[in-house]
Amino acid sequence: FQLFQVNLLGAFLLQNNQAPGRVLDWFRHSLPLSTVFEDAAWPDVLQGRWRAVPVLLTAEGAFACWFLVGCLSGQGPRDVVPGWAVRLFDKDALKVIREAAAASLDLESGDPCTRLVCCPLLKPTGRVRIQGRSLGLPLALGFIAALKDQSIPKEVAATGSIDQSGDVGRV
């Protein structure tokens, strides 16, 4: 059910809040925001800029996983990965997500109150564990697109690591 809620909220946010007001009313009354973003408020989430980033994962075969990445203001420093999603990642993947967010903020924002958020659209069942560093570059591109309020070109595919200073590493 949580995966459904994350996907539903993600689809709504990616539409730039262009749904009728009754849809927003339904979200506010039916979907506890804390299910997805433990410490964010509706006004901040609705004013955020959101992007969907596909990442190719290779656990038990290859499959695409979508990540919802967003840029919120007025939130201050908090973890880029919601607590419920942390167990989906190994320590290298968590580190590279945080480094990708830090590099993106350093390159594009400069505002210490900007907060980046990354939600994988996966259910934390324990069967899939996201490992390694190669998802850093695609997520950094998504973070930068959200920060600049630009779209991600559909013809772009990326893999690779990125460190906190913005240097792209080998795959």
Short mmCIF file of N, CA and C in Angstrom, two decimals:
data_model
loop_
_atom_site.label_atom_id
_atom_site.label_comp_id
_atom_site.label_asym_id
_atom_site.label_seq_id
_atom_site.Cartn_x
_atom_site.Cartn_y
_atom_site.Cartn_z
N PHE A 1 0.82 -1.19 0.00
CA PHE A 1 0.00 0.00 0.00
C PHE A 1 0.87 1.26 0.00
N GLN A 2 2.00 1.21 0.73
CA GLN A 2 2.89 2.37 0.76
C GLN A 2 3.46 2.64 -0.63
N LEU A 3 3.82 1.59 -1.36
CA LEU A 3 4.33 1.77 -2.71
C LEU A 3 3.27 2.43 -3.60
N PHE A 4 2.02 2.03 -3.44
CA PHE A 4 0.94 2.65 -4.19
C PHE A 4 0.83 4.14 -3.84
N GLN A 5 0.92 4.46 -2.55
CA GLN A 5 0.83 5.85 -2.12
C GLN A 5 1.98 6.68 -2.68
N VAL A 6 3.20 6.13 -2.66
CA VAL A 6 4.37 6.85 -3.20
C VAL A 6 4.17 7.09 -4.69
N ASN A 7 3.74 6.08 -5.42
CA ASN A 7 3.52 6.22 -6.87
C ASN A 7 2.41 7.22 -7.17
N LEU A 8 1.33 7.15 -6.43
CA LEU A 8 0.22 8.07 -6.65
C LEU A 8 0.64 9.51 -6.37
N LEU A 9 1.31 9.73 -5.26
CA LEU A 9 1.77 11.07 -4.94
C LEU A 9 2.80 11.54 -5.96
N GLY A 10 3.70 10.65 -6.37
CA GLY A 10 4.70 11.00 -7.38
C GLY A 10 4.06 11.43 -8.69
N ALA A 11 3.06 10.68 -9.14
CA ALA A 11 2.38 11.04 -10.39
C ALA A 11 1.72 12.41 -10.27
N PHE A 12 1.13 12.68 -9.13
CA PHE A 12 0.50 13.98 -8.89
C PHE A 12 1.54 15.10 -8.92
N LEU A 13 2.65 14.91 -8.21
CA LEU A 13 3.67 15.96 -8.14
C LEU A 13 4.34 16.19 -9.49
N LEU A 14 4.52 15.14 -10.28
CA LEU A 14 5.14 15.28 -11.59
C LEU A 14 4.24 16.03 -12.58
N GLN A 15 2.96 16.10 -12.29
CA GLN A 15 2.04 16.85 -13.15
C GLN A 15 1.99 18.32 -12.77
N ASN A 16 2.94 18.75 -11.94
CA ASN A 16 3.03 20.16 -11.51
C ASN A 16 1.74 20.67 -10.89
N ASN A 17 1.08 19.80 -10.14
CA ASN A 17 -0.12 20.20 -9.40
C ASN A 17 -1.22 20.74 -10.31
N GLN A 18 -1.31 20.22 -11.52
CA GLN A 18 -2.32 20.71 -12.46
C GLN A 18 -3.65 19.97 -12.34
N ALA A 19 -3.76 19.11 -11.34
CA ALA A 19 -5.01 18.38 -11.14
C ALA A 19 -6.05 19.33 -10.53
N PRO A 20 -7.32 19.00 -10.68
CA PRO A 20 -8.36 19.83 -10.06
C PRO A 20 -8.18 19.91 -8.54
N GLY A 21 -8.69 20.97 -7.94
CA GLY A 21 -8.55 21.19 -6.51
C GLY A 21 -9.07 20.05 -5.66
N ARG A 22 -10.10 19.36 -6.14
CA ARG A 22 -10.66 18.24 -5.37
C ARG A 22 -9.66 17.10 -5.24
N VAL A 23 -8.75 16.96 -6.21
CA VAL A 23 -7.72 15.92 -6.12
C VAL A 23 -6.75 16.26 -4.99
N LEU A 24 -6.35 17.52 -4.93
CA LEU A 24 -5.47 17.95 -3.84
C LEU A 24 -6.17 17.78 -2.50
N ASP A 25 -7.44 18.13 -2.44
CA ASP A 25 -8.19 17.94 -1.19
C ASP A 25 -8.20 16.48 -0.79
N TRP A 26 -8.40 15.59 -1.76
CA TRP A 26 -8.39 14.15 -1.47
C TRP A 26 -7.03 13.74 -0.92
N PHE A 27 -5.95 14.19 -1.57
CA PHE A 27 -4.61 13.85 -1.09
C PHE A 27 -4.42 14.31 0.35
N ARG A 28 -4.77 15.53 0.63
CA ARG A 28 -4.55 16.09 1.97
C ARG A 28 -5.33 15.34 3.05
N HIS A 29 -6.50 14.82 2.70
CA HIS A 29 -7.32 14.13 3.69
C HIS A 29 -7.12 12.62 3.69
N SER A 30 -6.63 12.05 2.61
CA SER A 30 -6.55 10.59 2.50
C SER A 30 -5.14 10.04 2.54
N LEU A 31 -4.15 10.84 2.23
CA LEU A 31 -2.79 10.34 2.17
C LEU A 31 -1.94 11.03 3.22
N PRO A 32 -1.55 10.32 4.25
CA PRO A 32 -0.67 10.96 5.24
C PRO A 32 0.69 11.24 4.59
N LEU A 33 1.02 12.50 4.48
CA LEU A 33 2.27 12.89 3.83
C LEU A 33 3.48 12.24 4.50
N SER A 34 3.37 11.98 5.78
CA SER A 34 4.48 11.37 6.50
C SER A 34 4.79 9.95 6.01
N THR A 35 3.87 9.33 5.27
CA THR A 35 4.12 8.02 4.69
C THR A 35 5.27 8.10 3.69
N VAL A 36 5.36 9.20 2.97
CA VAL A 36 6.38 9.36 1.94
C VAL A 36 7.51 10.27 2.41
N PHE A 37 7.17 11.43 2.92
CA PHE A 37 8.15 12.41 3.39
C PHE A 37 7.93 12.62 4.88
N GLU A 38 8.74 11.99 5.69
CA GLU A 38 8.49 11.96 7.14
C GLU A 38 8.39 13.34 7.78
N ASP A 39 9.09 14.32 7.23
CA ASP A 39 9.20 15.59 7.94
C ASP A 39 8.93 16.80 7.05
N ALA A 40 8.12 16.63 6.02
CA ALA A 40 7.80 17.74 5.12
C ALA A 40 6.33 18.13 5.28
N ALA A 41 6.04 19.37 4.98
CA ALA A 41 4.68 19.88 5.06
C ALA A 41 4.09 20.00 3.64
N TRP A 42 2.78 19.88 3.55
CA TRP A 42 2.12 19.96 2.24
C TRP A 42 2.51 21.20 1.44
N PRO A 43 2.51 22.41 2.03
CA PRO A 43 2.86 23.58 1.22
C PRO A 43 4.25 23.46 0.59
N ASP A 44 5.23 22.93 1.34
CA ASP A 44 6.58 22.79 0.81
C ASP A 44 6.63 21.75 -0.31
N VAL A 45 5.93 20.64 -0.12
CA VAL A 45 5.92 19.58 -1.13
C VAL A 45 5.23 20.07 -2.41
N LEU A 46 4.13 20.79 -2.25
CA LEU A 46 3.40 21.28 -3.42
C LEU A 46 4.17 22.36 -4.17
N GLN A 47 4.99 23.13 -3.48
CA GLN A 47 5.79 24.16 -4.14
C GLN A 47 7.11 23.62 -4.66
N GLY A 48 7.42 22.37 -4.33
CA GLY A 48 8.68 21.77 -4.78
C GLY A 48 8.67 21.53 -6.28
N ARG A 49 9.85 21.22 -6.79
CA ARG A 49 10.00 20.88 -8.20
C ARG A 49 10.41 19.41 -8.26
N TRP A 50 9.73 18.64 -9.09
CA TRP A 50 9.86 17.18 -9.07
C TRP A 50 10.22 16.64 -10.44
N ARG A 51 11.03 15.59 -10.45
CA ARG A 51 11.41 14.91 -11.68
C ARG A 51 11.39 13.41 -11.44
N ALA A 52 11.13 12.66 -12.51
CA ALA A 52 11.21 11.20 -12.48
C ALA A 52 12.51 10.80 -13.18
N VAL A 53 13.28 9.94 -12.53
CA VAL A 53 14.58 9.52 -13.07
C VAL A 53 14.58 8.00 -13.18
N PRO A 54 14.73 7.46 -14.40
CA PRO A 54 14.84 6.00 -14.53
C PRO A 54 16.28 5.57 -14.26
N VAL A 55 16.42 4.48 -13.53
CA VAL A 55 17.74 3.91 -13.25
C VAL A 55 17.66 2.42 -13.55
N LEU A 56 18.63 1.89 -14.27
CA LEU A 56 18.69 0.48 -14.58
C LEU A 56 19.38 -0.24 -13.43
N LEU A 57 18.68 -1.18 -12.83
CA LEU A 57 19.23 -1.97 -11.74
C LEU A 57 19.53 -3.37 -12.25
N THR A 58 20.51 -4.01 -11.66
CA THR A 58 20.92 -5.34 -12.14
C THR A 58 20.90 -6.38 -11.04
N ALA A 59 19.94 -6.31 -10.14
CA ALA A 59 19.79 -7.34 -9.11
C ALA A 59 18.86 -8.41 -9.65
N GLU A 60 19.33 -9.66 -9.68
CA GLU A 60 18.54 -10.77 -10.20
C GLU A 60 18.00 -10.46 -11.60
N GLY A 61 18.89 -10.09 -12.50
CA GLY A 61 18.51 -9.66 -13.82
C GLY A 61 18.46 -8.15 -13.86
N ALA A 62 18.18 -7.60 -15.01
CA ALA A 62 18.15 -6.14 -15.16
C ALA A 62 16.70 -5.67 -15.23
N PHE A 63 16.43 -4.57 -14.57
CA PHE A 63 15.11 -3.95 -14.65
C PHE A 63 15.27 -2.46 -14.37
N ALA A 64 14.32 -1.70 -14.88
CA ALA A 64 14.34 -0.25 -14.66
C ALA A 64 13.56 0.06 -13.40
N CYS A 65 14.10 0.95 -12.62
CA CYS A 65 13.43 1.45 -11.42
C CYS A 65 13.34 2.96 -11.55
N TRP A 66 12.19 3.49 -11.27
CA TRP A 66 12.01 4.94 -11.31
C TRP A 66 12.24 5.51 -9.92
N PHE A 67 12.91 6.66 -9.90
CA PHE A 67 13.12 7.41 -8.67
C PHE A 67 12.41 8.74 -8.81
N LEU A 68 11.73 9.16 -7.78
CA LEU A 68 11.13 10.48 -7.71
C LEU A 68 12.14 11.35 -6.97
N VAL A 69 12.65 12.37 -7.66
CA VAL A 69 13.59 13.30 -7.03
C VAL A 69 12.94 14.67 -7.00
N GLY A 70 13.21 15.39 -5.92
CA GLY A 70 12.58 16.69 -5.78
C GLY A 70 13.46 17.69 -5.09
N CYS A 71 13.09 18.93 -5.27
CA CYS A 71 13.78 20.08 -4.70
C CYS A 71 12.77 20.85 -3.87
N LEU A 72 13.01 20.92 -2.57
CA LEU A 72 12.13 21.65 -1.67
C LEU A 72 12.88 22.84 -1.09
N SER A 73 12.16 23.88 -0.77
CA SER A 73 12.81 25.03 -0.14
C SER A 73 12.31 25.16 1.30
N GLY A 74 13.08 25.86 2.08
CA GLY A 74 12.68 26.14 3.44
C GLY A 74 12.74 24.96 4.39
N GLN A 75 13.38 23.90 3.99
CA GLN A 75 13.40 22.70 4.81
C GLN A 75 14.68 22.56 5.64
N GLY A 76 15.75 23.18 5.22
CA GLY A 76 17.01 23.01 5.94
C GLY A 76 17.61 21.65 5.66
N PRO A 77 18.74 21.36 6.26
CA PRO A 77 19.41 20.09 5.96
C PRO A 77 18.72 18.90 6.64
N ARG A 78 18.34 17.93 5.85
CA ARG A 78 17.81 16.65 6.31
C ARG A 78 18.29 15.61 5.33
N ASP A 79 18.12 14.35 5.66
CA ASP A 79 18.59 13.29 4.76
C ASP A 79 17.81 13.30 3.46
N VAL A 80 18.51 13.08 2.39
CA VAL A 80 17.90 13.08 1.06
C VAL A 80 17.03 11.84 0.85
N VAL A 81 17.31 10.75 1.54
CA VAL A 81 16.56 9.50 1.40
C VAL A 81 15.63 9.37 2.60
N PRO A 82 14.31 9.22 2.37
CA PRO A 82 13.40 9.04 3.50
C PRO A 82 13.76 7.78 4.29
N GLY A 83 13.49 7.82 5.58
CA GLY A 83 13.85 6.71 6.45
C GLY A 83 13.30 5.36 6.00
N TRP A 84 12.08 5.33 5.48
CA TRP A 84 11.47 4.07 5.06
C TRP A 84 12.22 3.44 3.90
N ALA A 85 12.95 4.26 3.10
CA ALA A 85 13.62 3.75 1.91
C ALA A 85 15.08 3.36 2.17
N VAL A 86 15.64 3.76 3.29
CA VAL A 86 17.06 3.52 3.56
C VAL A 86 17.42 2.05 3.45
N ARG A 87 16.55 1.18 3.92
CA ARG A 87 16.88 -0.26 3.92
C ARG A 87 16.91 -0.87 2.52
N LEU A 88 16.50 -0.12 1.51
CA LEU A 88 16.59 -0.61 0.13
C LEU A 88 18.00 -0.53 -0.44
N PHE A 89 18.89 0.21 0.21
CA PHE A 89 20.21 0.51 -0.35
C PHE A 89 21.33 -0.08 0.50
N ASP A 90 22.43 -0.43 -0.19
CA ASP A 90 23.63 -0.76 0.57
C ASP A 90 24.35 0.55 0.90
N LYS A 91 25.42 0.47 1.68
CA LYS A 91 26.08 1.69 2.14
C LYS A 91 26.69 2.49 1.00
N ASP A 92 27.19 1.83 -0.05
CA ASP A 92 27.76 2.56 -1.19
C ASP A 92 26.68 3.33 -1.95
N ALA A 93 25.51 2.70 -2.15
CA ALA A 93 24.42 3.37 -2.87
C ALA A 93 23.91 4.58 -2.06
N LEU A 94 23.74 4.41 -0.76
CA LEU A 94 23.31 5.54 0.07
C LEU A 94 24.32 6.68 0.01
N LYS A 95 25.60 6.32 0.08
CA LYS A 95 26.65 7.35 0.05
C LYS A 95 26.61 8.12 -1.27
N VAL A 96 26.47 7.41 -2.39
CA VAL A 96 26.49 8.09 -3.68
C VAL A 96 25.24 8.94 -3.90
N ILE A 97 24.09 8.53 -3.35
CA ILE A 97 22.89 9.37 -3.44
C ILE A 97 23.12 10.68 -2.71
N ARG A 98 23.67 10.58 -1.52
CA ARG A 98 23.93 11.79 -0.72
C ARG A 98 25.00 12.66 -1.38
N GLU A 99 26.02 12.04 -1.97
CA GLU A 99 27.05 12.80 -2.67
C GLU A 99 26.48 13.47 -3.92
N ALA A 100 25.61 12.77 -4.65
CA ALA A 100 24.99 13.34 -5.84
C ALA A 100 24.14 14.56 -5.45
N ALA A 101 23.42 14.46 -4.34
CA ALA A 101 22.61 15.59 -3.89
C ALA A 101 23.51 16.76 -3.50
N ALA A 102 24.59 16.48 -2.75
CA ALA A 102 25.50 17.55 -2.31
C ALA A 102 26.17 18.22 -3.51
N ALA A 103 26.62 17.42 -4.48
CA ALA A 103 27.27 17.98 -5.67
C ALA A 103 26.28 18.83 -6.46
N SER A 104 25.04 18.38 -6.58
CA SER A 104 24.02 19.12 -7.32
C SER A 104 23.73 20.46 -6.64
N LEU A 105 23.62 20.44 -5.33
CA LEU A 105 23.39 21.68 -4.60
C LEU A 105 24.56 22.64 -4.75
N ASP A 106 25.78 22.11 -4.68
CA ASP A 106 26.95 22.96 -4.83
C ASP A 106 27.03 23.57 -6.23
N LEU A 107 26.67 22.79 -7.24
CA LEU A 107 26.76 23.25 -8.62
C LEU A 107 25.66 24.23 -9.00
N GLU A 108 24.46 24.05 -8.44
CA GLU A 108 23.31 24.79 -8.96
C GLU A 108 22.57 25.69 -7.98
N SER A 109 22.71 25.49 -6.70
CA SER A 109 21.82 26.21 -5.80
C SER A 109 22.51 27.31 -5.02
N GLY A 110 23.40 26.90 -4.16
CA GLY A 110 24.02 27.86 -3.28
C GLY A 110 23.14 28.24 -2.10
N ASP A 111 21.88 27.84 -2.09
CA ASP A 111 20.96 28.17 -1.01
C ASP A 111 21.00 27.06 0.04
N PRO A 112 21.47 27.36 1.25
CA PRO A 112 21.58 26.32 2.27
C PRO A 112 20.23 25.79 2.76
N CYS A 113 19.14 26.47 2.42
CA CYS A 113 17.82 26.01 2.83
C CYS A 113 17.19 25.06 1.82
N THR A 114 17.83 24.85 0.69
CA THR A 114 17.28 23.94 -0.31
C THR A 114 17.50 22.51 0.16
N ARG A 115 16.47 21.72 0.01
CA ARG A 115 16.54 20.31 0.39
C ARG A 115 16.21 19.46 -0.82
N LEU A 116 17.03 18.47 -1.09
CA LEU A 116 16.76 17.51 -2.15
C LEU A 116 16.23 16.22 -1.53
N VAL A 117 15.30 15.59 -2.24
CA VAL A 117 14.67 14.36 -1.78
C VAL A 117 14.75 13.33 -2.89
N CYS A 118 14.97 12.08 -2.53
CA CYS A 118 15.05 10.98 -3.50
C CYS A 118 14.26 9.80 -2.97
N CYS A 119 13.20 9.43 -3.68
CA CYS A 119 12.37 8.28 -3.29
C CYS A 119 12.39 7.24 -4.40
N PRO A 120 12.91 6.06 -4.12
CA PRO A 120 12.80 5.00 -5.13
C PRO A 120 11.36 4.49 -5.17
N LEU A 121 10.88 4.20 -6.34
CA LEU A 121 9.53 3.68 -6.46
C LEU A 121 9.58 2.15 -6.41
N LEU A 122 10.03 1.68 -5.26
CA LEU A 122 10.16 0.25 -4.97
C LEU A 122 9.58 -0.02 -3.60
N LYS A 123 9.07 -1.20 -3.44
CA LYS A 123 8.57 -1.59 -2.13
C LYS A 123 9.72 -2.17 -1.31
N PRO A 124 9.92 -1.69 -0.10
CA PRO A 124 11.01 -2.21 0.73
C PRO A 124 10.66 -3.57 1.34
N THR A 125 10.78 -4.63 0.53
CA THR A 125 10.43 -5.98 0.97
C THR A 125 11.63 -6.76 1.48
N GLY A 126 12.82 -6.32 1.15
CA GLY A 126 14.01 -7.08 1.51
C GLY A 126 14.49 -7.97 0.38
N ARG A 127 13.68 -8.15 -0.67
CA ARG A 127 14.08 -8.99 -1.80
C ARG A 127 15.01 -8.25 -2.75
N VAL A 128 14.83 -6.96 -2.90
CA VAL A 128 15.68 -6.17 -3.79
C VAL A 128 16.50 -5.22 -2.93
N ARG A 129 17.79 -5.21 -3.17
CA ARG A 129 18.68 -4.29 -2.47
C ARG A 129 19.48 -3.58 -3.55
N ILE A 130 19.43 -2.26 -3.55
CA ILE A 130 20.13 -1.46 -4.54
C ILE A 130 21.56 -1.30 -4.07
N GLN A 131 22.48 -1.71 -4.92
CA GLN A 131 23.88 -1.75 -4.53
C GLN A 131 24.74 -0.95 -5.49
N GLY A 132 25.86 -0.47 -4.99
CA GLY A 132 26.85 0.15 -5.84
C GLY A 132 26.68 1.64 -6.01
N ARG A 133 27.52 2.19 -6.90
CA ARG A 133 27.61 3.64 -7.04
C ARG A 133 27.11 4.16 -8.38
N SER A 134 26.70 3.29 -9.28
CA SER A 134 26.40 3.75 -10.64
C SER A 134 25.10 4.53 -10.77
N LEU A 135 24.30 4.61 -9.74
CA LEU A 135 23.07 5.40 -9.84
C LEU A 135 23.30 6.86 -9.48
N GLY A 136 24.51 7.22 -9.08
CA GLY A 136 24.80 8.59 -8.67
C GLY A 136 24.64 9.61 -9.77
N LEU A 137 25.20 9.35 -10.94
CA LEU A 137 25.13 10.32 -12.04
C LEU A 137 23.69 10.53 -12.53
N PRO A 138 22.90 9.47 -12.77
CA PRO A 138 21.52 9.72 -13.20
C PRO A 138 20.72 10.54 -12.17
N LEU A 139 20.91 10.25 -10.89
CA LEU A 139 20.19 11.00 -9.87
C LEU A 139 20.68 12.44 -9.80
N ALA A 140 21.98 12.66 -9.97
CA ALA A 140 22.51 14.03 -9.98
C ALA A 140 21.89 14.82 -11.13
N LEU A 141 21.75 14.19 -12.30
CA LEU A 141 21.11 14.88 -13.43
C LEU A 141 19.65 15.23 -13.09
N GLY A 142 18.96 14.33 -12.40
CA GLY A 142 17.59 14.61 -11.97
C GLY A 142 17.53 15.74 -10.95
N PHE A 143 18.45 15.71 -9.98
CA PHE A 143 18.49 16.78 -8.98
C PHE A 143 18.75 18.13 -9.64
N ILE A 144 19.70 18.17 -10.57
CA ILE A 144 20.04 19.44 -11.24
C ILE A 144 18.85 19.92 -12.07
N ALA A 145 18.16 19.00 -12.75
CA ALA A 145 16.97 19.39 -13.52
C ALA A 145 15.91 19.99 -12.60
N ALA A 146 15.73 19.40 -11.42
CA ALA A 146 14.74 19.94 -10.47
C ALA A 146 15.19 21.31 -9.96
N LEU A 147 16.46 21.44 -9.62
CA LEU A 147 16.97 22.71 -9.12
C LEU A 147 16.84 23.83 -10.15
N LYS A 148 17.10 23.50 -11.42
CA LYS A 148 17.03 24.50 -12.49
C LYS A 148 15.62 24.64 -13.06
N ASP A 149 14.69 23.80 -12.59
CA ASP A 149 13.33 23.77 -13.10
C ASP A 149 13.32 23.51 -14.61
N GLN A 150 14.12 22.54 -15.01
CA GLN A 150 14.19 22.12 -16.40
C GLN A 150 13.82 20.64 -16.50
N SER A 151 13.46 20.22 -17.69
CA SER A 151 13.15 18.81 -17.89
C SER A 151 14.44 18.05 -18.18
N ILE A 152 14.36 16.75 -18.02
CA ILE A 152 15.48 15.88 -18.37
C ILE A 152 15.25 15.45 -19.81
N PRO A 153 16.20 15.69 -20.71
CA PRO A 153 15.99 15.27 -22.10
C PRO A 153 15.74 13.77 -22.20
N LYS A 154 14.73 13.39 -22.94
CA LYS A 154 14.35 11.98 -23.05
C LYS A 154 15.40 11.13 -23.75
N GLU A 155 16.25 11.76 -24.56
CA GLU A 155 17.27 11.01 -25.29
C GLU A 155 18.56 10.81 -24.49
N VAL A 156 18.58 11.24 -23.24
CA VAL A 156 19.77 11.12 -22.41
C VAL A 156 19.66 9.89 -21.53
N ALA A 157 20.71 9.10 -21.53
CA ALA A 157 20.85 7.97 -20.61
C ALA A 157 22.21 8.11 -19.94
N ALA A 158 22.26 7.77 -18.67
CA ALA A 158 23.51 7.95 -17.95
C ALA A 158 23.68 6.85 -16.91
N THR A 159 24.91 6.53 -16.64
CA THR A 159 25.25 5.66 -15.53
C THR A 159 26.61 6.10 -15.03
N GLY A 160 26.87 5.87 -13.79
CA GLY A 160 28.17 6.22 -13.24
C GLY A 160 28.05 6.88 -11.89
N SER A 161 29.17 6.97 -11.23
CA SER A 161 29.20 7.58 -9.91
C SER A 161 29.53 9.06 -10.04
N ILE A 162 29.25 9.77 -8.98
CA ILE A 162 29.62 11.18 -8.89
C ILE A 162 29.96 11.43 -7.43
N ASP A 163 31.03 12.16 -7.19
CA ASP A 163 31.37 12.44 -5.80
C ASP A 163 30.84 13.82 -5.41
N GLN A 164 31.04 14.16 -4.15
CA GLN A 164 30.48 15.40 -3.61
C GLN A 164 31.01 16.64 -4.30
N SER A 165 32.20 16.55 -4.89
CA SER A 165 32.76 17.72 -5.59
C SER A 165 32.28 17.81 -7.03
N GLY A 166 31.49 16.82 -7.49
CA GLY A 166 30.96 16.84 -8.86
C GLY A 166 31.78 16.07 -9.86
N ASP A 167 32.84 15.41 -9.43
CA ASP A 167 33.65 14.61 -10.35
C ASP A 167 32.96 13.31 -10.66
N VAL A 168 32.82 13.02 -11.95
CA VAL A 168 32.16 11.78 -12.39
C VAL A 168 33.21 10.68 -12.44
N GLY A 169 32.87 9.53 -11.83
CA GLY A 169 33.81 8.41 -11.77
C GLY A 169 33.53 7.36 -12.82
N ARG A 170 34.35 6.37 -12.82
CA ARG A 170 34.21 5.26 -13.76
C ARG A 170 33.04 4.36 -13.35
N VAL A 171 32.52 3.67 -14.32
CA VAL A 171 31.46 2.69 -14.06
C VAL A 171 32.12 1.37 -13.78
#
